[in-house]
mmCIF file of C-alpha atoms in Angstrom:
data_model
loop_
_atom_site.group_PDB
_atom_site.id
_atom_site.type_symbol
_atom_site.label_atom_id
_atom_site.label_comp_id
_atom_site.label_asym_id
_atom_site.label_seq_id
_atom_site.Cartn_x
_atom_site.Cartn_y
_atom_site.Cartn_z
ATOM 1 C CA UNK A 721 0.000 0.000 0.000
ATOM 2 C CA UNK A 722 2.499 2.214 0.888
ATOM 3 C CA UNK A 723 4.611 1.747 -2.236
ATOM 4 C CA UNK A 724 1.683 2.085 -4.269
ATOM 5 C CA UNK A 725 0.925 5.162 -2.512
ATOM 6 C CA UNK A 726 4.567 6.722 -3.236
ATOM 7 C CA UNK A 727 4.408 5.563 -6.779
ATOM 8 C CA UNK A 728 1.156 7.509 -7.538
ATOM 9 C CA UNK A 729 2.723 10.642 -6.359
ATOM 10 C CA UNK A 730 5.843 10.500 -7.430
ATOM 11 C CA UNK A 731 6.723 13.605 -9.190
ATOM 12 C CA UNK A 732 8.994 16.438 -9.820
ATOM 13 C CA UNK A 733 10.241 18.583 -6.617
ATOM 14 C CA UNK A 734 8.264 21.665 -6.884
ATOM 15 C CA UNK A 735 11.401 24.690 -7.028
ATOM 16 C CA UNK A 736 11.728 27.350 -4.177
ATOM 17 C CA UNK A 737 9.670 30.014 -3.830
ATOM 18 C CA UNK A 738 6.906 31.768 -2.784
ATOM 19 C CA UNK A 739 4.337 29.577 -3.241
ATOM 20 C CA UNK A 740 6.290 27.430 -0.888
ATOM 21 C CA UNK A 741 4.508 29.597 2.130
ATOM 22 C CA UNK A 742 8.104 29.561 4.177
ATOM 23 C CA UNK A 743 7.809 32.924 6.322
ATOM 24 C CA UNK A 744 11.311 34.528 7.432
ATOM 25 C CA UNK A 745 11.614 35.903 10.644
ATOM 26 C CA UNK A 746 11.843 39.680 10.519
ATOM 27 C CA UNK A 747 15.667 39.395 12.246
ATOM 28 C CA UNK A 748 16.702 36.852 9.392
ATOM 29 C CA UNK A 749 15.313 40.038 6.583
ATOM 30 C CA UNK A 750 17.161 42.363 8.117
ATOM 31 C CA UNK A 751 20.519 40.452 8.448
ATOM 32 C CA UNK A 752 19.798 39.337 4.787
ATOM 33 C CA UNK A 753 18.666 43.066 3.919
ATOM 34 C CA UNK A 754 22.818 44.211 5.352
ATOM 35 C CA UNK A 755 24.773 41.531 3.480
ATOM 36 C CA UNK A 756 23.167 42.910 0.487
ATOM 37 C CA UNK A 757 23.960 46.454 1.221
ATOM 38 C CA UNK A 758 27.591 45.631 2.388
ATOM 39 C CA UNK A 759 28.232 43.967 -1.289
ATOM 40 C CA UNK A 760 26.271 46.797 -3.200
ATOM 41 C CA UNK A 761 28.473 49.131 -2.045
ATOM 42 C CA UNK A 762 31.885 47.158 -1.587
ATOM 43 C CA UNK A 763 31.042 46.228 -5.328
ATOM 44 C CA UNK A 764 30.935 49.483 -6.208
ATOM 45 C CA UNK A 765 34.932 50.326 -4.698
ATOM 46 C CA UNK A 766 36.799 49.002 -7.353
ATOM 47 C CA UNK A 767 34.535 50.894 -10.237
ATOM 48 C CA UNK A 768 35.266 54.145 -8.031
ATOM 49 C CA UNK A 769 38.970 53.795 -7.741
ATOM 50 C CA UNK A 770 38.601 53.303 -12.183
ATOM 51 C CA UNK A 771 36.172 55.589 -12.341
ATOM 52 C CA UNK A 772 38.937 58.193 -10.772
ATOM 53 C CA UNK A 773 41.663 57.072 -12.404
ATOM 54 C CA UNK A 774 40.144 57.961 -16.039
ATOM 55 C CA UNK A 775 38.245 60.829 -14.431
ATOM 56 C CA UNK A 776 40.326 63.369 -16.477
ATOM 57 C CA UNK A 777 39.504 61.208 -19.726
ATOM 58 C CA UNK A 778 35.477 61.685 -18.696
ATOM 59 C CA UNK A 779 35.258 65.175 -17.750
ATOM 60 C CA UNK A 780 36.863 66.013 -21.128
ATOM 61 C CA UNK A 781 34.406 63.725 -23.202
ATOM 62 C CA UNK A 782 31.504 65.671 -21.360
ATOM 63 C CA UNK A 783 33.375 69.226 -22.365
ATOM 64 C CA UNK A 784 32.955 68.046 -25.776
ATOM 65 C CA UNK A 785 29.460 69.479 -26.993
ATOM 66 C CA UNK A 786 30.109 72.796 -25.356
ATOM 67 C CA UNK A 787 33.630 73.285 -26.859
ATOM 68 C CA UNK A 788 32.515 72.406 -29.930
ATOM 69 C CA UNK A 789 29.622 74.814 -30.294
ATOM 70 C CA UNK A 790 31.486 77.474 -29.364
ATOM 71 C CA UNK A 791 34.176 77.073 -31.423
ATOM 72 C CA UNK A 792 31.756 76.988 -34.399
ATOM 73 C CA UNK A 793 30.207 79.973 -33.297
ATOM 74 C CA UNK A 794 33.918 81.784 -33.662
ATOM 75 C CA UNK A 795 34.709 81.783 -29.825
ATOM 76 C CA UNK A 796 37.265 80.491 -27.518
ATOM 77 C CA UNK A 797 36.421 76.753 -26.685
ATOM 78 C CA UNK A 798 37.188 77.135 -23.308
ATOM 79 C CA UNK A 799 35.166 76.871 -19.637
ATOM 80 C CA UNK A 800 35.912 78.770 -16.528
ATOM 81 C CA UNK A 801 36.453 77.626 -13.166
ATOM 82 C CA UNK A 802 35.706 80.847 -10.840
ATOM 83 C CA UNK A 803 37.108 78.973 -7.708
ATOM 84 C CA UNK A 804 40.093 76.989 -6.647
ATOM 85 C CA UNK A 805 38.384 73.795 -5.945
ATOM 86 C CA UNK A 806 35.220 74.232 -8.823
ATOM 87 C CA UNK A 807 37.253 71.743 -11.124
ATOM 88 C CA UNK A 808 38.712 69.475 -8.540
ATOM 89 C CA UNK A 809 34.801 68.925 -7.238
ATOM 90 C CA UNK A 810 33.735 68.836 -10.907
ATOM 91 C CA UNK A 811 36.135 65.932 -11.133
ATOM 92 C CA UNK A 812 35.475 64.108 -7.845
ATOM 93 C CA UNK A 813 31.803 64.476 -8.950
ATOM 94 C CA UNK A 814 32.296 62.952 -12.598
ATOM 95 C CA UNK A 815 34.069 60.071 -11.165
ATOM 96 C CA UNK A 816 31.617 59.416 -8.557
ATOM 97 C CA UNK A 817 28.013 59.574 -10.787
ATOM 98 C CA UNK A 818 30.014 57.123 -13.334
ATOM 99 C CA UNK A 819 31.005 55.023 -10.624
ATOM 100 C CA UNK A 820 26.790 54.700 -9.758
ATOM 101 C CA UNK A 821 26.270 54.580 -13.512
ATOM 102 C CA UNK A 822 28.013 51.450 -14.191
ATOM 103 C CA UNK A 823 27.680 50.297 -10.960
ATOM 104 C CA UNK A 824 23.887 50.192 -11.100
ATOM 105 C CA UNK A 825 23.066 46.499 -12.446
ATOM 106 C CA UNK A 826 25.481 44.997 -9.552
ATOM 107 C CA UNK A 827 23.540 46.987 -6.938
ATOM 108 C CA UNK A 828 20.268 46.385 -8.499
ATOM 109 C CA UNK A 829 21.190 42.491 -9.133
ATOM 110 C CA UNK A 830 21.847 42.881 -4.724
ATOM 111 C CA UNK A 831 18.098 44.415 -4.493
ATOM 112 C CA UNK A 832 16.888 41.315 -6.635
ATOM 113 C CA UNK A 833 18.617 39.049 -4.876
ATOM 114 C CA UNK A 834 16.714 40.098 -1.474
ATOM 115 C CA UNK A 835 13.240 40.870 -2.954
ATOM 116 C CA UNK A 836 13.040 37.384 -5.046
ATOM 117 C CA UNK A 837 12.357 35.191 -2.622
ATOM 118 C CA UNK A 838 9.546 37.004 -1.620
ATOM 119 C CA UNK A 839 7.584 36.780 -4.957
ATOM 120 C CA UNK A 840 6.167 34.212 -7.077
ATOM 121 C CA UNK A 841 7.147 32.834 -10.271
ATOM 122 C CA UNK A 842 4.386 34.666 -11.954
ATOM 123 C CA UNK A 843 5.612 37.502 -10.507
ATOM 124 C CA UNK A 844 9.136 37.726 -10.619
ATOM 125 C CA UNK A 845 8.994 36.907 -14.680
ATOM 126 C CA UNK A 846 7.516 40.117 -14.798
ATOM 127 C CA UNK A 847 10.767 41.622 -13.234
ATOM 128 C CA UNK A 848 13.061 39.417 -16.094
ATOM 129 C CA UNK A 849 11.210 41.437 -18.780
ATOM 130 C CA UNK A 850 11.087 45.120 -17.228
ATOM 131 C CA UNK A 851 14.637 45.177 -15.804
ATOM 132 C CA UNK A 852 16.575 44.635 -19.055
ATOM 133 C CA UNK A 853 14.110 46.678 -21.231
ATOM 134 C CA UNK A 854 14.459 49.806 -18.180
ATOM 135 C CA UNK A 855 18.553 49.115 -18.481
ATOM 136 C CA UNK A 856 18.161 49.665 -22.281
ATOM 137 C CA UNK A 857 15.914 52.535 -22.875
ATOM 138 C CA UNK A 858 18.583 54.382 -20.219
ATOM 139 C CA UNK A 859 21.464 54.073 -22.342
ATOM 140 C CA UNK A 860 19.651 55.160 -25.476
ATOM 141 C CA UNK A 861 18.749 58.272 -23.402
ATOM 142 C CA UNK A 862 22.238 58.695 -22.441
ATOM 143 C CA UNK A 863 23.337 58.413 -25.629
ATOM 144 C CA UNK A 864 20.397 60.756 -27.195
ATOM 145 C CA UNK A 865 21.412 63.461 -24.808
ATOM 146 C CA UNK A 866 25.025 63.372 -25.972
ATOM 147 C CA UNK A 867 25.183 63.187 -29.318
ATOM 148 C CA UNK A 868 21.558 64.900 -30.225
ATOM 149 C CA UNK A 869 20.189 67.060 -27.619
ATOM 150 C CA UNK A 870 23.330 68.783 -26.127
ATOM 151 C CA UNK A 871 24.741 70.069 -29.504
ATOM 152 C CA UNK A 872 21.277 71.406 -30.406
ATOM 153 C CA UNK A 873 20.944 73.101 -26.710
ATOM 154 C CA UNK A 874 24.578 74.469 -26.570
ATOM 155 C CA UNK A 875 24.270 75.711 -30.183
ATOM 156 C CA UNK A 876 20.650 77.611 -29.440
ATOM 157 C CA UNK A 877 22.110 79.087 -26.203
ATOM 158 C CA UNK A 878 25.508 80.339 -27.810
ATOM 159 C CA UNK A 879 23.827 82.065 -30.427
ATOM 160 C CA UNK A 880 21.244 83.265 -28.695
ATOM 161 C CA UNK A 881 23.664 84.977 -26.041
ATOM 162 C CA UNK A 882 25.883 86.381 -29.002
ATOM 163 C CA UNK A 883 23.009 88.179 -30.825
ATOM 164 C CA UNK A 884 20.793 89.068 -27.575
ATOM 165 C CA UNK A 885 23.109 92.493 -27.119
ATOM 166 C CA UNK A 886 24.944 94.082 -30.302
ATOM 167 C CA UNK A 887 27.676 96.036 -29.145
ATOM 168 C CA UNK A 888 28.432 99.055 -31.107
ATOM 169 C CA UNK A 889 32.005 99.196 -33.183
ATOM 170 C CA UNK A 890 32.454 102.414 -34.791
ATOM 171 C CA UNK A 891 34.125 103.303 -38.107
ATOM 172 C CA UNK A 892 37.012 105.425 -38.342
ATOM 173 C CA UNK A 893 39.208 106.943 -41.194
ATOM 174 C CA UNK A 894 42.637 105.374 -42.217
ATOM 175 C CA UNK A 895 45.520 107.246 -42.940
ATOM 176 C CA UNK A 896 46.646 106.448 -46.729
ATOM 177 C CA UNK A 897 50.318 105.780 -45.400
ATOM 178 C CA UNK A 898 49.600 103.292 -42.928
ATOM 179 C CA UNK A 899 50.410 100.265 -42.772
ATOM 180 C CA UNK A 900 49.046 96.848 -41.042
ATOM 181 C CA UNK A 901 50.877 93.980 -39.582
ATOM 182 C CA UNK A 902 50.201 90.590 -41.595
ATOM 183 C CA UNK A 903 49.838 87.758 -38.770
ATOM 184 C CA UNK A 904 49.585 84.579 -39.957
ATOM 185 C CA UNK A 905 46.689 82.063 -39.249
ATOM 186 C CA UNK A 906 47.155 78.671 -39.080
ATOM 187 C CA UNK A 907 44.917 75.756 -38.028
ATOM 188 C CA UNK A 908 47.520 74.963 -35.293
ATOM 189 C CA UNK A 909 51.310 75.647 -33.898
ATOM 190 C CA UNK A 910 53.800 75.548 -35.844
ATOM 191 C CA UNK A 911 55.819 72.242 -35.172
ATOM 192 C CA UNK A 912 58.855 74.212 -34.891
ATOM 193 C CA UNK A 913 57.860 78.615 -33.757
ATOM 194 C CA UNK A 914 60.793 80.622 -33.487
ATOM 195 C CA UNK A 915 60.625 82.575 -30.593
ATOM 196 C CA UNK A 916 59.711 86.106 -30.861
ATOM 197 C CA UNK A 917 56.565 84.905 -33.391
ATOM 198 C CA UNK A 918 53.037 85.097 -33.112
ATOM 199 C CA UNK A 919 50.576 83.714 -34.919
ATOM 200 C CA UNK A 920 46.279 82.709 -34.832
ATOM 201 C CA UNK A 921 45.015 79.512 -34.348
ATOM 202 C CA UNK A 922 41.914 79.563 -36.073
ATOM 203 C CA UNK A 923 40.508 76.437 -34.286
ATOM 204 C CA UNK A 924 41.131 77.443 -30.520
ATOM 205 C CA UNK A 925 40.806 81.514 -31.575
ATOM 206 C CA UNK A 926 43.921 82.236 -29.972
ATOM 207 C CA UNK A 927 46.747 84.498 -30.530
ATOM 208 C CA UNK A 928 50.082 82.648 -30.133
ATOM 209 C CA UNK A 929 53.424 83.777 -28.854
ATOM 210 C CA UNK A 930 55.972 81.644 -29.374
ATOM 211 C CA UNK A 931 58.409 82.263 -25.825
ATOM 212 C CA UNK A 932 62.175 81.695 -25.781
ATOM 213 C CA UNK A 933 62.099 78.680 -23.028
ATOM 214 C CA UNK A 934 60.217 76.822 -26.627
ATOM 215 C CA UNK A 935 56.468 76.880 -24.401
ATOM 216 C CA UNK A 936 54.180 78.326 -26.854
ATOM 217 C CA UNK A 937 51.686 81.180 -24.656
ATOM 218 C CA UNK A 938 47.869 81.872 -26.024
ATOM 219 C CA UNK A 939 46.017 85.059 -25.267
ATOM 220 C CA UNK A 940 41.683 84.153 -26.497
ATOM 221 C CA UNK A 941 40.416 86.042 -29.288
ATOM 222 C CA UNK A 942 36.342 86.680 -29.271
ATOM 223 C CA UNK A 943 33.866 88.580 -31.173
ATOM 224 C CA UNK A 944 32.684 91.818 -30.339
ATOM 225 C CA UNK A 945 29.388 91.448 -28.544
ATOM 226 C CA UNK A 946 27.330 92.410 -25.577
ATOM 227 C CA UNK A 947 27.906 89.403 -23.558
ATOM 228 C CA UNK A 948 30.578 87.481 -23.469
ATOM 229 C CA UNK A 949 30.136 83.667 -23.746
ATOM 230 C CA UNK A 950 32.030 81.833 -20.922
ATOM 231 C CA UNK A 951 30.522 78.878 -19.470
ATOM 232 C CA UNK A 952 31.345 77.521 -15.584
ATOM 233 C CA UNK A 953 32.574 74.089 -15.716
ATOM 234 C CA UNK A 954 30.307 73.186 -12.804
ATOM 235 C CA UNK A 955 27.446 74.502 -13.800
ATOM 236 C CA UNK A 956 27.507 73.275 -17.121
ATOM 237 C CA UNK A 957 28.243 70.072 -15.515
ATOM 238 C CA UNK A 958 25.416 70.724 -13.122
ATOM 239 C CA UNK A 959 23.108 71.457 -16.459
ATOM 240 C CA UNK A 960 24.318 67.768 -18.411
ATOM 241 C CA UNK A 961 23.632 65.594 -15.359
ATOM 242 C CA UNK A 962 19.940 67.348 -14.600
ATOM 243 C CA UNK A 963 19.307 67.072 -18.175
ATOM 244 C CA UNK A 964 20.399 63.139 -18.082
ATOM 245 C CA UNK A 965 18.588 62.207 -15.319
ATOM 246 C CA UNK A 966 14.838 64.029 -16.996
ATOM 247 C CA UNK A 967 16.115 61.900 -20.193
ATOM 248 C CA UNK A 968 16.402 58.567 -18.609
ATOM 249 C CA UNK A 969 13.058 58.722 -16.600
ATOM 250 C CA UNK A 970 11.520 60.155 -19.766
ATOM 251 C CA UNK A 971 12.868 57.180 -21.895
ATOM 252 C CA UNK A 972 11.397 54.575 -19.343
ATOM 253 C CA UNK A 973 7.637 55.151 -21.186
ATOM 254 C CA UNK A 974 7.407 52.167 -22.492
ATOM 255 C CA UNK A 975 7.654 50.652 -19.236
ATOM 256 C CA UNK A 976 5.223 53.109 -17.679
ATOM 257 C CA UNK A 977 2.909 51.793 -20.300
ATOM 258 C CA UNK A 978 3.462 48.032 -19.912
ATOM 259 C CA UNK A 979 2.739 48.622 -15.746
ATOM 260 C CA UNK A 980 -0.108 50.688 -16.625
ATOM 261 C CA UNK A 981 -1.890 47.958 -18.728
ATOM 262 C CA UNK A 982 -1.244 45.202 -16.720
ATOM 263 C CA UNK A 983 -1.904 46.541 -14.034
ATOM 264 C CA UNK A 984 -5.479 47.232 -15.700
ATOM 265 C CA UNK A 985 -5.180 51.368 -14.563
ATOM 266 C CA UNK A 986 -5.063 51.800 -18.637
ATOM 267 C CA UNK A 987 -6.414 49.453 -21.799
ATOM 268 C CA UNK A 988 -4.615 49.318 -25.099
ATOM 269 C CA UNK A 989 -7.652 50.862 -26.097
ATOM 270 C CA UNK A 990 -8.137 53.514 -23.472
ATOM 271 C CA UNK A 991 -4.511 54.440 -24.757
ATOM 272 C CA UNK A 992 -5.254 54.321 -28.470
ATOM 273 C CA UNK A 993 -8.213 56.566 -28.229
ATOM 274 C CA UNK A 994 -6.282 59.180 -26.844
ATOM 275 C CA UNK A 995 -3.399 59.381 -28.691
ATOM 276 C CA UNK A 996 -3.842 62.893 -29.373
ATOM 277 C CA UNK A 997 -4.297 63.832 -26.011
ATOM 278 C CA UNK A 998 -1.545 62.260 -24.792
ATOM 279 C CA UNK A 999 0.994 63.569 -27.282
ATOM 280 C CA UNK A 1000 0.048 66.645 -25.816
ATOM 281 C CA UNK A 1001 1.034 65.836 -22.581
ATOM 282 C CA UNK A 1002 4.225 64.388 -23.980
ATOM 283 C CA UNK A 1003 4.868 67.621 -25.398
ATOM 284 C CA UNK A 1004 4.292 69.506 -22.333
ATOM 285 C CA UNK A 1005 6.663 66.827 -20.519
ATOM 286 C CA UNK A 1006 9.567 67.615 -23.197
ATOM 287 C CA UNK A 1007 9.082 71.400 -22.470
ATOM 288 C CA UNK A 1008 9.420 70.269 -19.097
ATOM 289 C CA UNK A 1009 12.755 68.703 -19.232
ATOM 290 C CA UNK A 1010 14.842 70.769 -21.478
ATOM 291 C CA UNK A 1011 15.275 74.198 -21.879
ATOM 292 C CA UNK A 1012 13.135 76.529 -23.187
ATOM 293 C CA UNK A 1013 14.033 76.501 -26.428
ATOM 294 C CA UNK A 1014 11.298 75.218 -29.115
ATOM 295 C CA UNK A 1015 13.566 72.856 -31.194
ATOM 296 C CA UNK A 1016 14.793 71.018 -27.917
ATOM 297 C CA UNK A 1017 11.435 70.855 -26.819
ATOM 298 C CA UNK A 1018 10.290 69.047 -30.286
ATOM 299 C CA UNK A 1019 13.239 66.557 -30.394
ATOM 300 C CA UNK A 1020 12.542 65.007 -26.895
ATOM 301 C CA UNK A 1021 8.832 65.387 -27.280
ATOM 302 C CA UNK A 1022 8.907 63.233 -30.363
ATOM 303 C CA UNK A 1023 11.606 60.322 -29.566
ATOM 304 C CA UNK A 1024 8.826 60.136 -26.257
ATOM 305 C CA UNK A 1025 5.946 59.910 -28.358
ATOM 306 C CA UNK A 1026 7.684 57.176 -30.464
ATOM 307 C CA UNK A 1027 8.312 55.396 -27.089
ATOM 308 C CA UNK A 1028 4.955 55.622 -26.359
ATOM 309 C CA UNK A 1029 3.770 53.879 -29.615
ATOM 310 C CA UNK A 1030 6.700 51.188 -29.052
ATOM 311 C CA UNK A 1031 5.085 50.450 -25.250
ATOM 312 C CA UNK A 1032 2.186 50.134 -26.623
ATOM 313 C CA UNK A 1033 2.989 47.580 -29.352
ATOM 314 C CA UNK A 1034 4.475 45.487 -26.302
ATOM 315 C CA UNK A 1035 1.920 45.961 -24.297
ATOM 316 C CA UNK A 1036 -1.017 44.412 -26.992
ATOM 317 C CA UNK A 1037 2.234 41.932 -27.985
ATOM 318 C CA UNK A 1038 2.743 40.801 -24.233
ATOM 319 C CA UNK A 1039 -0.355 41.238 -22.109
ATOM 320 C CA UNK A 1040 0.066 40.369 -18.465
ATOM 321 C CA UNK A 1041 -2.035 36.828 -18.918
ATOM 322 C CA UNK A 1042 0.675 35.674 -21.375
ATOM 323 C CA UNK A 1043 3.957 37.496 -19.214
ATOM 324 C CA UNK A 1044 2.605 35.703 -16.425
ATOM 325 C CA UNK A 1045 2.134 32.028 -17.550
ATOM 326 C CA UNK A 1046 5.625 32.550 -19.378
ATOM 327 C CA UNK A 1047 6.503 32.716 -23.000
ATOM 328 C CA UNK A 1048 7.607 28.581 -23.627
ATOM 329 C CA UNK A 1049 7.078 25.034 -21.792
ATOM 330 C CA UNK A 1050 9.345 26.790 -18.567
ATOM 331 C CA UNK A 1051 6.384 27.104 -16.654
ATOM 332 C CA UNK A 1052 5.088 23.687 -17.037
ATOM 333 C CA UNK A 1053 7.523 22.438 -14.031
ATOM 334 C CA UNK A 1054 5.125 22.832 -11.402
ATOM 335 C CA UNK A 1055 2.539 21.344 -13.637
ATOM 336 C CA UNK A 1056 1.542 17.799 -12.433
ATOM 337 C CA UNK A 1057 2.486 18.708 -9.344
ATOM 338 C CA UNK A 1058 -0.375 17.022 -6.627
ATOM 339 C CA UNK A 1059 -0.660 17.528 -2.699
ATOM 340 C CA UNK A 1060 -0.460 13.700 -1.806
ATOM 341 C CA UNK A 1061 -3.525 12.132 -0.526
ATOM 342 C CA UNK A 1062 -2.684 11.823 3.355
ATOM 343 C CA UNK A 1063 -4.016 8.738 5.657
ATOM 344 C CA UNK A 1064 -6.979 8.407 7.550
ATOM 345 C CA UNK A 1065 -5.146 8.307 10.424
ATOM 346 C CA UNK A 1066 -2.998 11.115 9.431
ATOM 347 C CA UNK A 1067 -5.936 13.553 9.233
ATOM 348 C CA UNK A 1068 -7.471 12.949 11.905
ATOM 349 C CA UNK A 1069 -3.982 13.426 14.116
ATOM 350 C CA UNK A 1070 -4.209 17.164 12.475
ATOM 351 C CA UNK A 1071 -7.263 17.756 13.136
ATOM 352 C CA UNK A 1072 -7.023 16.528 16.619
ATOM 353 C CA UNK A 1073 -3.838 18.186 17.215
ATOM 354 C CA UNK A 1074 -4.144 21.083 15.105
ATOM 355 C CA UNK A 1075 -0.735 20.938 13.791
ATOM 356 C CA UNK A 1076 1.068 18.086 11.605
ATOM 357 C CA UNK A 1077 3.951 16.303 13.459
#
């Protein structure tokens, strides 16, 4: 009888989880809740100490856009620091956001590692679909920002400061006998000045003196306007890493969309009847997070509206019935899976007892 009975339910261990009904005593969470702060953050040591290392390397790849646009609008491609310690912060603060940056999926991967056993399998496939699709729309923001939306802010703002105030140059009357000094312009130093010469680099719009120790000395050359173009580093940094963080929540739509139909707050067809309304508010949410400028404005508010229509697709592509039960014959290990039939006997013990031995 009894190997009959062990034969009949004999069947595949049902995995870990949830559904088990184990309960962890609130001391065991928190213990478990340190050990996976400790290694979040000792995991992130080793990308700090890089991240400083090449810190000079970073906060020269974020100068980049500004430099640029003001070198094509004729003036010196330089930024200020008003204050001894402005760049060394700058730096220390490059370093450390990178550090967080590529840091993030160890530290979240510590967060999953505590919250998982808490959640069923149903639930936690949700989590294997939104985590790597959140990861990805972030570095398409990051690189959007960079390579898109800072060269079209910096070149609106530098343009808009040079022409905002004309300042006044007057015309006056040359002598016939004079003369003016030819200086020559080159895209660069010479590779070997002799010293007494000067010269202008037409790329960094300086005036170069050539010393006799062989150092080569630059004095900036700008255009004659109202207000003077010259950009804090910190506060341009300040302006990028405001700017990136509006960009990365604004690229997560298509997640906001997936957790708002699953979650049954919004239909697919709620959504697609107001499409018009809610490239409004998209549009109103890219005014939001750039700067004032309209063509800023339109090339955030229309990547976000694309975004929209791509969260959608998933969403009518993967509603929550089908993310749920899993997408191939994975979730069919629990299936099968029967309480055994328990003695007579046994029963009545628990329901004398209360409690099974």
């Amino acid at each position: 009888m009894a190997a009959s009975l062990g034969k009949k339910h004999k069947t595949k261990p049902r995995p870990r989880s949830a559904d088990d009904g184990r309960v962890m005593p609130l001391g065991d969470h928190l213990e478990e809740l340190r050990i996976r702060l400790i290694l979040g953050i000792l995991g992130l040591v080793p990308i700090l100490v890089v991240a400083i290392i090449f810190g000079k390397s970073i906060l020269a790849w974020l100068l980049v856009p500004a430099q640029t646009q003001l070198a094509d609008a004729g003036l010196p491609p330089y930024l200020q620091a008003t204050s001894p310690l402005e760049t060394f912060w700058a730096y220390f603060k490059i370093a450390f956001v990178t550090a967080i940056i590529i840091g993030a999926p160890w530290i979240l991967w510590q967060l999953w590692k505590f919250i998982a056993p808490g959640l069923h399998r149903s639930e936690q496939r949700f989590v294997y679909l939104l985590a790597p699709l959140s990861g990805i729309l972030t570095i398409m923001s990051v690189l959007f920002l960079y390579y898109i939306m800072l060269p079209v802010v910096m070149q609106f703002f530098i343009s808009f400061g040079i022409t905002v105030v004309d300042f006044p140059v007057e015309k006056t009357h040359v002598p016939f006998d004079m003369v003016f000094p030819s200086i020559p312009m080159l895209p660069g130093d010479p590779s070997d000045p002799v010293p007494g010469t000067m010269w202008v680099d037409t790329v960094l719009h300086q005036l170069r003196f050539a010393m006799p120790d062989g150092s080569v000395l630059g004095t900036p050359l700008t255009k004659a306007t109202g207000v003077l173009q010259q950009y804090r580093v910190s506060e341009y940094l300040n302006m990028v890493l405001m700017m990136a963080m509006g960009f990365a929540l604004g690229f997560q739509l298509p997640v906001i969309v997936l957790l708002l139909g699953w979650t049954g707050i919004a239909e697919p067809s709620f959504l697609k009847k107001y499409r018009r309304h809610i490239a409004l508010i998209l549009a109103i949410v890219g005014a939001a997070l750039t700067p004032a400028d309209p063509v800023s404005m339109f090339l955030l508010a229309v990547p976000m509206y694309i975004l929209f229509e791509f969260g959608l697709v998933l969403l009518i592509i993967l509603p929550a019935q089908r993310v749920s039960k899993g997408f191939s014959s994975e979730s069919k290990e629990t299936e099968g899976y029967d309480e055994p039939d328990l003695p007579s006997d046994y029963q009545n013990r628990d329901t004398q007892h209360g409690d099974l031995p």
